[in-house]
mmCIF file of C-alpha atoms in Angstrom:
data_model
loop_
_atom_site.group_PDB
_atom_site.id
_atom_site.type_symbol
_atom_site.label_atom_id
_atom_site.label_comp_id
_atom_site.label_asym_id
_atom_site.label_seq_id
_atom_site.Cartn_x
_atom_site.Cartn_y
_atom_site.Cartn_z
ATOM 1 C CA UNK F 888 252.923 -122.518 5.638
ATOM 2 C CA UNK F 889 251.744 -119.316 3.904
ATOM 3 C CA UNK F 890 250.747 -116.402 6.176
ATOM 4 C CA UNK F 891 247.079 -115.890 6.879
ATOM 5 C CA UNK F 892 245.506 -113.365 4.542
ATOM 6 C CA UNK F 893 243.795 -111.078 7.064
ATOM 7 C CA UNK F 894 241.270 -109.451 4.672
ATOM 8 C CA UNK F 895 240.281 -112.949 3.508
ATOM 9 C CA UNK F 896 240.025 -114.068 7.150
ATOM 10 C CA UNK F 897 237.830 -111.063 7.931
ATOM 11 C CA UNK F 898 235.528 -112.048 5.070
ATOM 12 C CA UNK F 899 235.415 -115.650 6.246
ATOM 13 C CA UNK F 900 234.511 -114.623 9.820
ATOM 14 C CA UNK F 901 231.772 -112.305 8.540
ATOM 15 C CA UNK F 902 230.396 -115.170 6.394
ATOM 16 C CA UNK F 903 230.155 -117.380 9.477
ATOM 17 C CA UNK F 904 228.942 -114.755 11.929
ATOM 18 C CA UNK F 905 226.302 -113.016 9.798
ATOM 19 C CA UNK F 906 226.143 -114.650 6.365
ATOM 20 C CA UNK F 907 228.505 -111.993 5.096
ATOM 21 C CA UNK F 908 226.734 -109.121 6.773
ATOM 22 C CA UNK F 909 223.297 -109.987 5.375
ATOM 23 C CA UNK F 910 221.980 -111.017 8.821
ATOM 24 C CA UNK F 911 223.521 -108.046 10.558
ATOM 25 C CA UNK F 912 221.357 -107.635 13.634
ATOM 26 C CA UNK F 913 222.651 -107.531 17.211
ATOM 27 C CA UNK F 914 222.944 -110.841 19.037
ATOM 28 C CA UNK F 915 222.417 -110.787 22.774
ATOM 29 C CA UNK F 916 224.892 -112.664 24.900
ATOM 30 C CA UNK F 917 223.120 -113.900 28.049
ATOM 31 C CA UNK F 918 226.416 -114.265 29.943
ATOM 32 C CA UNK F 919 226.669 -110.454 29.971
ATOM 33 C CA UNK F 920 223.121 -109.967 31.282
ATOM 34 C CA UNK F 921 222.291 -109.940 35.017
ATOM 35 C CA UNK F 922 221.447 -113.360 36.384
ATOM 36 C CA UNK F 923 217.712 -114.041 36.086
ATOM 37 C CA UNK F 924 216.872 -110.889 34.091
ATOM 38 C CA UNK F 925 214.437 -111.830 31.328
ATOM 39 C CA UNK F 926 213.916 -110.067 28.012
ATOM 40 C CA UNK F 927 211.950 -110.924 24.944
ATOM 41 C CA UNK F 928 214.109 -110.095 21.933
ATOM 42 C CA UNK F 929 213.231 -110.861 18.340
ATOM 43 C CA UNK F 930 210.449 -113.148 19.563
ATOM 44 C CA UNK F 931 212.672 -115.171 21.896
ATOM 45 C CA UNK F 932 212.707 -115.111 25.645
ATOM 46 C CA UNK F 933 216.261 -114.704 26.931
ATOM 47 C CA UNK F 934 217.275 -115.071 30.561
ATOM 48 C CA UNK F 935 220.569 -113.631 31.769
ATOM 49 C CA UNK F 936 223.010 -116.149 33.180
ATOM 50 C CA UNK F 937 225.479 -113.563 34.507
ATOM 51 C CA UNK F 938 228.363 -115.995 33.966
ATOM 52 C CA UNK F 939 230.533 -113.133 32.644
ATOM 53 C CA UNK F 940 229.184 -110.623 35.159
ATOM 54 C CA UNK F 941 231.760 -108.602 37.090
ATOM 55 C CA UNK F 942 232.242 -104.972 38.164
ATOM 56 C CA UNK F 943 233.264 -103.825 34.695
ATOM 57 C CA UNK F 944 230.318 -105.549 33.010
ATOM 58 C CA UNK F 945 227.983 -104.114 35.656
ATOM 59 C CA UNK F 946 229.322 -100.595 35.106
ATOM 60 C CA UNK F 947 228.835 -100.863 31.344
ATOM 61 C CA UNK F 948 225.329 -102.237 31.889
ATOM 62 C CA UNK F 949 224.619 -99.206 34.065
ATOM 63 C CA UNK F 950 225.490 -96.881 31.171
ATOM 64 C CA UNK F 951 224.268 -98.789 28.116
ATOM 65 C CA UNK F 952 221.761 -101.342 29.487
ATOM 66 C CA UNK F 953 220.833 -104.284 27.301
ATOM 67 C CA UNK F 954 222.834 -102.874 24.343
ATOM 68 C CA UNK F 955 226.016 -103.565 26.307
ATOM 69 C CA UNK F 956 225.228 -107.328 26.318
ATOM 70 C CA UNK F 957 225.162 -107.618 22.517
ATOM 71 C CA UNK F 958 227.491 -108.496 19.662
ATOM 72 C CA UNK F 959 227.230 -106.122 16.721
ATOM 73 C CA UNK F 960 227.952 -105.793 13.028
ATOM 74 C CA UNK F 961 229.034 -108.193 10.321
ATOM 75 C CA UNK F 962 231.650 -109.732 12.601
ATOM 76 C CA UNK F 963 229.364 -109.796 15.658
ATOM 77 C CA UNK F 964 231.849 -107.787 17.736
ATOM 78 C CA UNK F 965 231.001 -108.176 21.415
ATOM 79 C CA UNK F 966 230.717 -104.711 22.902
ATOM 80 C CA UNK F 967 232.756 -105.790 25.947
ATOM 81 C CA UNK F 968 235.578 -107.105 23.802
ATOM 82 C CA UNK F 969 235.789 -103.841 21.843
ATOM 83 C CA UNK F 970 235.565 -101.824 25.063
ATOM 84 C CA UNK F 971 238.326 -103.909 26.645
ATOM 85 C CA UNK F 972 240.502 -103.039 23.602
ATOM 86 C CA UNK F 973 239.795 -99.279 23.951
ATOM 87 C CA UNK F 974 236.505 -98.660 22.175
ATOM 88 C CA UNK F 975 234.612 -95.847 23.871
ATOM 89 C CA UNK F 976 231.588 -95.320 21.639
ATOM 90 C CA UNK F 977 228.052 -96.578 22.066
ATOM 91 C CA UNK F 978 227.490 -100.310 21.527
ATOM 92 C CA UNK F 979 225.166 -99.829 18.534
ATOM 93 C CA UNK F 980 227.814 -97.905 16.556
ATOM 94 C CA UNK F 981 229.632 -101.246 16.165
ATOM 95 C CA UNK F 982 226.935 -102.258 13.642
ATOM 96 C CA UNK F 983 228.752 -100.007 11.149
ATOM 97 C CA UNK F 984 231.301 -102.143 9.270
ATOM 98 C CA UNK F 985 233.731 -99.225 9.026
ATOM 99 C CA UNK F 986 233.778 -98.949 12.824
ATOM 100 C CA UNK F 987 233.597 -102.629 13.735
ATOM 101 C CA UNK F 988 236.396 -103.665 11.325
ATOM 102 C CA UNK F 989 238.880 -101.617 13.318
ATOM 103 C CA UNK F 990 237.949 -103.465 16.493
ATOM 104 C CA UNK F 991 237.962 -106.864 14.746
ATOM 105 C CA UNK F 992 241.490 -106.163 13.526
ATOM 106 C CA UNK F 993 242.548 -105.140 17.041
ATOM 107 C CA UNK F 994 240.970 -108.280 18.404
ATOM 108 C CA UNK F 995 242.834 -110.425 15.862
ATOM 109 C CA UNK F 996 246.149 -108.676 16.634
ATOM 110 C CA UNK F 997 246.113 -110.107 20.144
ATOM 111 C CA UNK F 998 246.308 -113.797 19.172
ATOM 112 C CA UNK F 999 248.756 -112.890 16.444
ATOM 113 C CA UNK F 1000 251.113 -111.373 19.057
ATOM 114 C CA UNK F 1001 250.671 -114.586 21.058
ATOM 115 C CA UNK F 1002 251.737 -116.787 18.170
ATOM 116 C CA UNK F 1003 248.598 -117.613 16.174
ATOM 117 C CA UNK F 1004 249.691 -118.493 12.658
ATOM 118 C CA UNK F 1005 246.917 -120.501 11.071
ATOM 119 C CA UNK F 1006 243.318 -119.840 10.094
ATOM 120 C CA UNK F 1007 242.324 -122.463 12.650
ATOM 121 C CA UNK F 1008 244.171 -120.673 15.463
ATOM 122 C CA UNK F 1009 242.713 -117.267 14.553
ATOM 123 C CA UNK F 1010 239.177 -118.754 14.316
ATOM 124 C CA UNK F 1011 239.633 -120.442 17.709
ATOM 125 C CA UNK F 1012 240.832 -117.208 19.281
ATOM 126 C CA UNK F 1013 238.087 -115.158 17.659
ATOM 127 C CA UNK F 1014 235.389 -117.422 19.003
ATOM 128 C CA UNK F 1015 236.752 -118.343 22.420
ATOM 129 C CA UNK F 1016 239.099 -115.506 23.342
ATOM 130 C CA UNK F 1017 242.449 -117.199 22.765
ATOM 131 C CA UNK F 1018 243.936 -120.019 20.774
ATOM 132 C CA UNK F 1019 245.834 -121.172 23.850
ATOM 133 C CA UNK F 1020 243.012 -122.262 26.089
ATOM 134 C CA UNK F 1021 241.239 -125.581 26.307
ATOM 135 C CA UNK F 1022 238.071 -124.211 24.754
ATOM 136 C CA UNK F 1023 238.198 -125.397 21.170
ATOM 137 C CA UNK F 1024 235.085 -124.539 19.155
ATOM 138 C CA UNK F 1025 235.605 -127.246 16.544
ATOM 139 C CA UNK F 1026 232.445 -126.582 14.496
ATOM 140 C CA UNK F 1027 233.098 -122.824 14.394
ATOM 141 C CA UNK F 1028 236.713 -123.368 13.345
ATOM 142 C CA UNK F 1029 235.610 -125.719 10.565
ATOM 143 C CA UNK F 1030 233.045 -123.167 9.326
ATOM 144 C CA UNK F 1031 235.617 -120.372 9.215
ATOM 145 C CA UNK F 1032 238.181 -122.561 7.463
ATOM 146 C CA UNK F 1033 235.561 -123.638 4.911
ATOM 147 C CA UNK F 1034 234.572 -119.972 4.277
ATOM 148 C CA UNK F 1035 238.240 -118.961 4.027
ATOM 149 C CA UNK F 1036 238.957 -121.722 1.475
ATOM 150 C CA UNK F 1037 235.703 -121.258 -0.459
ATOM 151 C CA UNK F 1038 236.446 -118.028 -2.273
ATOM 152 C CA UNK F 1039 239.282 -115.665 -2.994
ATOM 153 C CA UNK F 1040 238.463 -113.463 -0.033
ATOM 154 C CA UNK F 1041 236.070 -111.024 -1.582
ATOM 155 C CA UNK F 1042 235.953 -108.167 0.962
ATOM 156 C CA UNK F 1043 232.657 -107.496 2.761
#
């Protein structure tokens, strides 16, 4: 089995997450919003579920507010994931591909250290946090694999 081409994988993930960076607006994640809090964003009413709420999420919410509950940039980097890996800047700076790529690479290094070897395993880990859990986002994995196989990995 050939090794996964990481630049090509990055391109495939960006294709799936934001149509290759063309739909590069923040996406709010209701699990990181306080339970019951309601916001109208981009014409949609969103209600926080708080399912990912804990002391760390609450502290970040206290500093950054709604921006802390969003995914940013061409890879839709969740602010909390980047912050957990050491990112200390404002959430909205992750919209910059030069900044977010560093955090995407750090995020992909984690499953790689834990044995991920295939595009399917990396896509699973990118979407659900690890390739070793019982959460298997089949449709997402299929989309990333298709994007990975579609072209020669033209960088974003």
